PDB file of C-alpha atoms in Angstrom:
ATOM      1  CA  MET A   6     -12.722  -5.227   8.768  1.00  0.00           C
ATOM      2  CA  SER A   7     -12.091  -2.544   6.047  1.00  0.00           C
ATOM      3  CA  ALA A   8     -10.376  -3.408   2.905  1.00  0.00           C
ATOM      4  CA  TYR A   9      -7.960  -0.708   3.639  1.00  0.00           C
ATOM      5  CA  ARG A  10      -7.239  -1.792   7.286  1.00  0.00           C
ATOM      6  CA  CYS A  11      -6.701  -5.139   5.612  1.00  0.00           C
ATOM      7  CA  ARG A  12      -4.158  -3.975   3.328  1.00  0.00           C
ATOM      8  CA  VAL A  13      -2.358  -2.096   6.204  1.00  0.00           C
ATOM      9  CA  ALA A  14      -2.320  -5.308   8.057  1.00  0.00           C
ATOM     10  CA  GLU A  15      -0.891  -7.325   5.161  1.00  0.00           C
ATOM     11  CA  ALA A  16       1.721  -4.511   4.510  1.00  0.00           C
ATOM     12  CA  MET A  17       2.940  -4.773   7.762  1.00  0.00           C
ATOM     13  CA  THR A  18       3.137  -8.442   7.791  1.00  0.00           C
ATOM     14  CA  ALA A  19       4.750  -8.626   4.521  1.00  0.00           C
ATOM     15  CA  ALA A  20       7.312  -5.935   5.552  1.00  0.00           C
ATOM     16  CA  ARG A  21       8.264  -7.857   8.761  1.00  0.00           C
ATOM     17  CA  GLU A  22       8.660 -11.069   7.035  1.00  0.00           C
ATOM     18  CA  ALA A  23      10.781  -9.671   4.292  1.00  0.00           C
ATOM     19  CA  ALA A  24      13.060  -8.229   6.874  1.00  0.00           C
ATOM     20  CA  GLY A  25      13.402 -11.572   8.650  1.00  0.00           C
ATOM     21  CA  VAL A  26      12.048 -10.325  11.768  1.00  0.00           C
ATOM     22  CA  SER A  27       9.850 -12.073  14.308  1.00  0.00           C
ATOM     23  CA  GLN A  28       6.858 -10.534  16.028  1.00  0.00           C
ATOM     24  CA  ARG A  29       8.328 -10.727  19.279  1.00  0.00           C
ATOM     25  CA  GLU A  30      11.707  -9.019  18.104  1.00  0.00           C
ATOM     26  CA  LEU A  31       9.560  -6.361  16.461  1.00  0.00           C
ATOM     27  CA  ALA A  32       7.755  -5.693  19.729  1.00  0.00           C
ATOM     28  CA  ASP A  33      10.958  -5.518  21.514  1.00  0.00           C
ATOM     29  CA  ARG A  34      12.388  -2.919  18.984  1.00  0.00           C
ATOM     30  CA  LEU A  35       9.164  -0.821  19.533  1.00  0.00           C
ATOM     31  CA  GLY A  36       8.912  -1.251  23.314  1.00  0.00           C
ATOM     32  CA  ARG A  37       5.440  -2.803  22.547  1.00  0.00           C
ATOM     33  CA  ASP A  38       3.680  -6.154  23.692  1.00  0.00           C
ATOM     34  CA  LYS A  39       3.614  -8.842  21.230  1.00  0.00           C
ATOM     35  CA  ARG A  40      -0.103  -8.752  21.317  1.00  0.00           C
ATOM     36  CA  THR A  41      -0.354  -5.516  19.975  1.00  0.00           C
ATOM     37  CA  ILE A  42       1.783  -6.668  17.084  1.00  0.00           C
ATOM     38  CA  GLN A  43      -0.604  -9.483  16.293  1.00  0.00           C
ATOM     39  CA  LYS A  44      -3.654  -7.486  16.528  1.00  0.00           C
ATOM     40  CA  TRP A  45      -2.051  -4.989  14.164  1.00  0.00           C
ATOM     41  CA  GLU A  46      -1.210  -7.712  11.639  1.00  0.00           C
ATOM     42  CA  LYS A  47      -4.496  -9.239  11.917  1.00  0.00           C
ATOM     43  CA  GLY A  48      -6.262  -6.165  11.380  1.00  0.00           C
ATOM     44  CA  GLU A  49      -8.080  -6.256  14.900  1.00  0.00           C
ATOM     45  CA  MET A  50      -6.674  -3.311  16.306  1.00  0.00           C
ATOM     46  CA  LYS A  51      -6.482   0.091  14.140  1.00  0.00           C
ATOM     47  CA  ILE A  52      -2.808   1.417  14.212  1.00  0.00           C
ATOM     48  CA  ALA A  53      -1.780   5.125  14.457  1.00  0.00           C
ATOM     49  CA  MET A  54       0.131   6.686  11.468  1.00  0.00           C
ATOM     50  CA  GLU A  55       3.053   7.441  14.193  1.00  0.00           C
ATOM     51  CA  ASP A  56       3.197   3.612  15.166  1.00  0.00           C
ATOM     52  CA  PHE A  57       2.958   2.719  11.659  1.00  0.00           C
ATOM     53  CA  LEU A  58       6.029   4.558  10.495  1.00  0.00           C
ATOM     54  CA  ALA A  59       7.810   3.393  13.541  1.00  0.00           C
ATOM     55  CA  VAL A  60       7.248  -0.197  12.540  1.00  0.00           C
ATOM     56  CA  PHE A  61       9.129   0.445   9.111  1.00  0.00           C
ATOM     57  CA  ASP A  62      11.611   2.278  10.864  1.00  0.00           C
ATOM     58  CA  ALA A  63      12.290  -0.457  13.271  1.00  0.00           C
ATOM     59  CA  LEU A  64      12.400  -2.958  10.404  1.00  0.00           C
ATOM     60  CA  LYS A  65      14.888  -0.835   8.527  1.00  0.00           C
ATOM     61  CA  VAL A  66      12.535  -1.316   5.433  1.00  0.00           C
ATOM     62  CA  GLN A  67      11.352   1.665   2.971  1.00  0.00           C
ATOM     63  CA  VAL A  68       7.746   2.348   3.906  1.00  0.00           C
ATOM     64  CA  GLU A  69       7.273   4.267   0.437  1.00  0.00           C
ATOM     65  CA  PRO A  70       6.219   1.268  -1.689  1.00  0.00           C
ATOM     66  CA  TYR A  71       4.046  -0.372   1.019  1.00  0.00           C
ATOM     67  CA  SER A  72       2.137   2.772   1.539  1.00  0.00           C
ATOM     68  CA  LYS A  73       1.713   3.464  -1.976  1.00  0.00           C
ATOM     69  CA  TRP A  74       0.414  -0.236  -2.216  1.00  0.00           C
ATOM     70  CA  ILE A  75      -2.041   0.445   0.693  1.00  0.00           C
ATOM     71  CA  ARG A  76      -3.548   3.616  -1.178  1.00  0.00           C
ATOM     72  CA  HIS A  77      -3.411   2.505  -4.739  1.00  0.00           C
ATOM     73  CA  PRO A  78      -3.349  -1.427  -5.027  1.00  0.00           C
ATOM     74  CA  GLU A  79      -4.391  -1.253  -8.460  1.00  0.00           C
ATOM     75  CA  LEU A  80      -0.874   0.000  -9.481  1.00  0.00           C
ATOM     76  CA  PHE A  81       0.351  -3.272  -8.304  1.00  0.00           C
ATOM     77  CA  PRO A  82      -1.120  -6.195 -10.494  1.00  0.00           C
ATOM     78  CA  ASN A  83       0.526  -8.908  -8.817  1.00  0.00           C
ATOM     79  CA  GLY A  84      -0.365  -7.473  -5.046  1.00  0.00           C
ATOM     80  CA  LEU A  85       2.444  -7.163  -2.472  1.00  0.00           C
ATOM     81  CA  SER A  86       4.701  -9.423  -4.354  1.00  0.00           C
ATOM     82  CA  ASP A  87       5.579  -6.533  -6.943  1.00  0.00           C
ATOM     83  CA  ILE A  88       7.001  -4.804  -4.113  1.00  0.00           C
ATOM     84  CA  LEU A  89       9.621  -7.603  -3.627  1.00  0.00           C
ATOM     85  CA  GLN A  90      10.336  -8.361  -7.125  1.00  0.00           C
ATOM     86  CA  TYR A  91      13.865  -7.729  -8.178  1.00  0.00           C
ATOM     87  CA  SER A  92      13.099  -7.096 -11.967  1.00  0.00           C
ATOM     88  CA  THR A  93      10.985  -3.842 -10.530  1.00  0.00           C
ATOM     89  CA  ASP A  94      14.120  -2.916  -8.621  1.00  0.00           C
ATOM     90  CA  LYS A  95      16.089  -3.131 -11.923  1.00  0.00           C
ATOM     91  CA  LYS A  96      13.864  -1.140 -13.747  1.00  0.00           C
ATOM     92  CA  ARG A  97      13.525   1.575 -11.217  1.00  0.00           C
ATOM     93  CA  ALA A  98      17.395   1.783 -11.126  1.00  0.00           C
ATOM     94  CA  VAL A  99      17.302   2.053 -14.959  1.00  0.00           C
ATOM     95  CA  LEU A 100      14.740   4.812 -14.701  1.00  0.00           C
ATOM     96  CA  GLY A 101      16.637   6.565 -12.019  1.00  0.00           C
ATOM     97  CA  ASP A 102      19.917   6.285 -14.281  1.00  0.00           C
ATOM     98  CA  PHE A 103      17.887   7.492 -17.376  1.00  0.00           C
ATOM     99  CA  TYR A 104      16.678  10.711 -15.693  1.00  0.00           C
ATOM    100  CA  CYS A 105      19.766  11.369 -13.539  1.00  0.00           C
ATOM    101  CA  ARG A 106      22.447  10.888 -16.321  1.00  0.00           C
ATOM    102  CA  GLN A 107      20.881  10.601 -19.932  1.00  0.00           C
ATOM    103  CA  ALA A 108      17.323  12.667 -20.120  1.00  0.00           C
ATOM    104  CA  SER A 109      17.545  16.379 -21.645  1.00  0.00           C
ATOM    105  CA  PRO A 110      16.534  19.340 -19.103  1.00  0.00           C
ATOM    106  CA  LEU A 111      13.358  19.449 -20.990  1.00  0.00           C
ATOM    107  CA  GLU A 112      12.452  15.857 -20.572  1.00  0.00           C
ATOM    108  CA  VAL A 113      13.292  16.233 -16.876  1.00  0.00           C
ATOM    109  CA  GLU A 114      10.994  19.292 -16.434  1.00  0.00           C
ATOM    110  CA  GLN A 115       8.112  17.649 -18.325  1.00  0.00           C
ATOM    111  CA  GLU A 116       8.298  14.484 -16.305  1.00  0.00           C
ATOM    112  CA  TYR A 117       8.475  16.281 -12.945  1.00  0.00           C
ATOM    113  CA  TYR A 118       5.362  18.508 -14.109  1.00  0.00           C
ATOM    114  CA  PHE A 119       3.457  15.195 -15.100  1.00  0.00           C
ATOM    115  CA  LEU A 120       4.069  13.711 -11.683  1.00  0.00           C
ATOM    116  CA  PHE A 121       3.874  16.648  -9.216  1.00  0.00           C
ATOM    117  CA  ALA A 122       2.377  19.720 -10.839  1.00  0.00           C
ATOM    118  CA  ASP A 123      -1.036  21.079  -9.912  1.00  0.00           C
ATOM    119  CA  HIS A 124      -2.381  20.186 -13.700  1.00  0.00           C
ATOM    120  CA  GLY A 125      -5.759  19.251 -12.684  1.00  0.00           C
ATOM    121  CA  SER A 126      -5.274  15.589 -13.516  1.00  0.00           C
ATOM    122  CA  ASP A 127      -4.375  12.640 -11.206  1.00  0.00           C
ATOM    123  CA  TYR A 128      -1.237  11.292 -12.861  1.00  0.00           C
ATOM    124  CA  HIS A 129      -2.060   7.724 -12.150  1.00  0.00           C
ATOM    125  CA  GLY A 130      -4.962   8.215 -14.565  1.00  0.00           C
ATOM    126  CA  MET A 131      -2.550  10.020 -17.029  1.00  0.00           C
ATOM    127  CA  TYR A 132      -0.306   6.915 -16.952  1.00  0.00           C
ATOM    128  CA  GLN A 133      -3.123   4.796 -17.723  1.00  0.00           C
ATOM    129  CA  GLN A 134      -4.528   6.904 -20.641  1.00  0.00           C
ATOM    130  CA  TRP A 135      -0.950   6.936 -21.989  1.00  0.00           C
ATOM    131  CA  MET A 136      -0.611   3.052 -21.842  1.00  0.00           C
ATOM    132  CA  ALA A 137      -4.071   2.765 -23.320  1.00  0.00           C
ATOM    133  CA  ASN A 138      -3.412   5.041 -26.054  1.00  0.00           C
ATOM    134  CA  LEU A 139       0.105   3.206 -26.756  1.00  0.00           C
ATOM    135  CA  LEU A 140      -1.804  -0.228 -27.109  1.00  0.00           C
ATOM    136  CA  THR A 141      -4.410   0.979 -30.039  1.00  0.00           C
ATOM    137  CA  PRO A 142      -3.452   1.088 -33.591  1.00  0.00           C
ATOM    138  CA  LEU A 143      -1.306   3.563 -34.944  1.00  0.00           C
ATOM    139  CA  ARG A 144      -4.216   5.023 -37.211  1.00  0.00           C
ATOM    140  CA  ASP A 145      -6.245   5.555 -33.863  1.00  0.00           C
ATOM    141  CA  ARG A 146      -3.224   7.005 -32.138  1.00  0.00           C
ATOM    142  CA  ARG A 147      -2.901   9.589 -35.123  1.00  0.00           C
ATOM    143  CA  ARG A 148      -6.352  10.576 -34.944  1.00  0.00           C
ATOM    144  CA  ILE A 149      -5.897  11.269 -31.049  1.00  0.00           C
ATOM    145  CA  CYS A 150      -2.710  13.217 -31.702  1.00  0.00           C
ATOM    146  CA  ALA A 151      -4.609  15.411 -34.089  1.00  0.00           C
ATOM    147  CA  GLN A 152      -7.246  16.287 -31.609  1.00  0.00           C
ATOM    148  CA  ILE A 153      -4.463  16.913 -28.848  1.00  0.00           C
ATOM    149  CA  ILE A 154      -2.772  19.334 -31.354  1.00  0.00           C
ATOM    150  CA  GLU A 155      -5.921  21.103 -32.397  1.00  0.00           C
ATOM    151  CA  ASN A 156      -6.627  21.616 -28.717  1.00  0.00           C
ATOM    152  CA  TYR A 157      -3.637  22.921 -27.566  1.00  0.00           C
ATOM    153  CA  ASN A 158      -3.383  25.355 -30.677  1.00  0.00           C
ATOM    154  CA  GLU A 159      -6.813  26.500 -29.741  1.00  0.00           C
ATOM    155  CA  ALA A 160      -6.000  27.216 -26.083  1.00  0.00           C
ATOM    156  CA  LEU A 161      -2.751  28.794 -27.204  1.00  0.00           C
ATOM    157  CA  ALA A 162      -4.598  31.040 -29.486  1.00  0.00           C
ATOM    158  CA  THR A 163      -7.416  32.062 -27.043  1.00  0.00           C
ATOM    159  CA  GLY A 164      -5.061  32.467 -24.060  1.00  0.00           C
ATOM    160  CA  THR A 165      -6.731  29.812 -22.045  1.00  0.00           C
ATOM    161  CA  ILE A 166      -3.518  27.448 -21.459  1.00  0.00           C
ATOM    162  CA  THR A 167      -4.123  26.117 -17.956  1.00  0.00           C
ATOM    163  CA  ASP A 168      -0.393  26.845 -16.846  1.00  0.00           C
ATOM    164  CA  PRO A 169       1.597  29.281 -18.992  1.00  0.00           C
ATOM    165  CA  ASP A 170       4.571  28.887 -16.840  1.00  0.00           C
ATOM    166  CA  ALA A 171       4.779  25.248 -17.021  1.00  0.00           C
ATOM    167  CA  PRO A 172       7.052  23.454 -19.425  1.00  0.00           C
ATOM    168  CA  GLN A 173       5.255  23.517 -22.769  1.00  0.00           C
ATOM    169  CA  PRO A 174       5.136  20.816 -25.138  1.00  0.00           C
ATOM    170  CA  ASN A 175       7.635  20.854 -28.442  1.00  0.00           C
ATOM    171  CA  MET A 176       4.939  21.420 -31.057  1.00  0.00           C
ATOM    172  CA  GLU A 177       7.422  20.673 -33.788  1.00  0.00           C
ATOM    173  CA  VAL A 178       8.165  17.219 -32.663  1.00  0.00           C
ATOM    174  CA  LEU A 179       4.692  16.512 -32.000  1.00  0.00           C
ATOM    175  CA  GLN A 180       3.547  17.587 -35.522  1.00  0.00           C
ATOM    176  CA  ALA A 181       6.432  15.911 -37.071  1.00  0.00           C
ATOM    177  CA  CYS A 182       5.358  12.695 -35.498  1.00  0.00           C
ATOM    178  CA  TYR A 183       1.802  13.323 -36.387  1.00  0.00           C
ATOM    179  CA  GLU A 184       3.150  13.404 -40.050  1.00  0.00           C
ATOM    180  CA  ALA A 185       5.510  10.681 -39.834  1.00  0.00           C
ATOM    181  CA  SER A 186       2.547   8.333 -38.434  1.00  0.00           C
ATOM    182  CA  ALA A 187       0.289   9.227 -41.377  1.00  0.00           C
ATOM    183  CA  GLN A 188       3.328   7.998 -43.665  1.00  0.00           C
ATOM    184  CA  SER A 189       3.622   4.984 -41.541  1.00  0.00           C
ATOM    185  CA  ILE A 190      -0.156   4.202 -42.201  1.00  0.00           C
ATOM    186  CA  GLN A 191      -0.064   4.903 -45.887  1.00  0.00           C
ATOM    187  CA  ASN A 192       2.829   2.322 -46.056  1.00  0.00           C
ATOM    188  CA  GLY A 193       0.788  -0.235 -43.996  1.00  0.00           C
ATOM    189  CA  ALA A 194       2.923  -0.157 -40.975  1.00  0.00           C
ATOM    190  CA  ASN A 195       1.742   0.066 -37.456  1.00  0.00           C
ATOM    191  CA  GLY A 196       4.373   2.156 -35.926  1.00  0.00           C
ATOM    192  CA  TYR A 197       7.410   4.926 -36.485  1.00  0.00           C
ATOM    193  CA  THR A 198      10.582   6.068 -34.766  1.00  0.00           C
ATOM    194  CA  MET A 199      11.863   9.414 -34.207  1.00  0.00           C
ATOM    195  CA  LEU A 200      15.031   8.086 -36.332  1.00  0.00           C
ATOM    196  CA  SER A 201      13.053   8.397 -39.459  1.00  0.00           C
ATOM    197  CA  LEU A 202      11.893  12.266 -38.789  1.00  0.00           C
ATOM    198  CA  ASP A 203      13.682  15.099 -40.182  1.00  0.00           C
ATOM    199  CA  LEU A 204      14.215  17.441 -37.171  1.00  0.00           C
ATOM    200  CA  PRO A 205      17.311  19.619 -38.012  1.00  0.00           C
ATOM    201  CA  HIS A 206      16.458  22.252 -35.675  1.00  0.00           C
ATOM    202  CA  SER A 207      15.369  19.928 -32.664  1.00  0.00           C
ATOM    203  CA  ASP A 208      17.594  18.358 -30.165  1.00  0.00           C
ATOM    204  CA  THR A 209      14.486  16.822 -28.233  1.00  0.00           C
ATOM    205  CA  ASN A 210      14.061  13.214 -27.979  1.00  0.00           C
ATOM    206  CA  ALA A 211      10.798  11.521 -27.904  1.00  0.00           C
TER     207      ALA A 211
END
């Protein structure tokens, strides 16, 4: 059995058990034989996409988290248990509230571009770059920031920006952060905040 089919089977079983539905009850809801459900959940029988979606409809369970776990298990360090954790749901609600009620239009546009635009990079990988960078010492992050500023300015000068119509970075903020990080390093600190920056002409948060 392939690892992919195994995850499909595990996802279906976990979703059914989380919904408190027996194999017999699910079979009745789908108009299928109980043995078919058993074979799907053991990975003995390949399930069609239409049937897979019908299972989640019958269970009244959202398919998206399980589907993402099947395709990208590396995003779930604790496996399927991550999908069922209330803490994750609370964090998701907080993020939803932030982008719905608090984020500036520029922040919304940039996040949307980051996730869905055709910028040539897989957003899962981009998130990991972001996280890995944040976990390095500030002096190293400052060095990387300098390279990013140089690359962007060069692309701007040579007309090679990959997507001129996309939301552009606020270079005033980026440059100010670069300079503030240098000041923090000189002071022996390993961090800085936007509250310490003097940005009278910018209302963008970072």
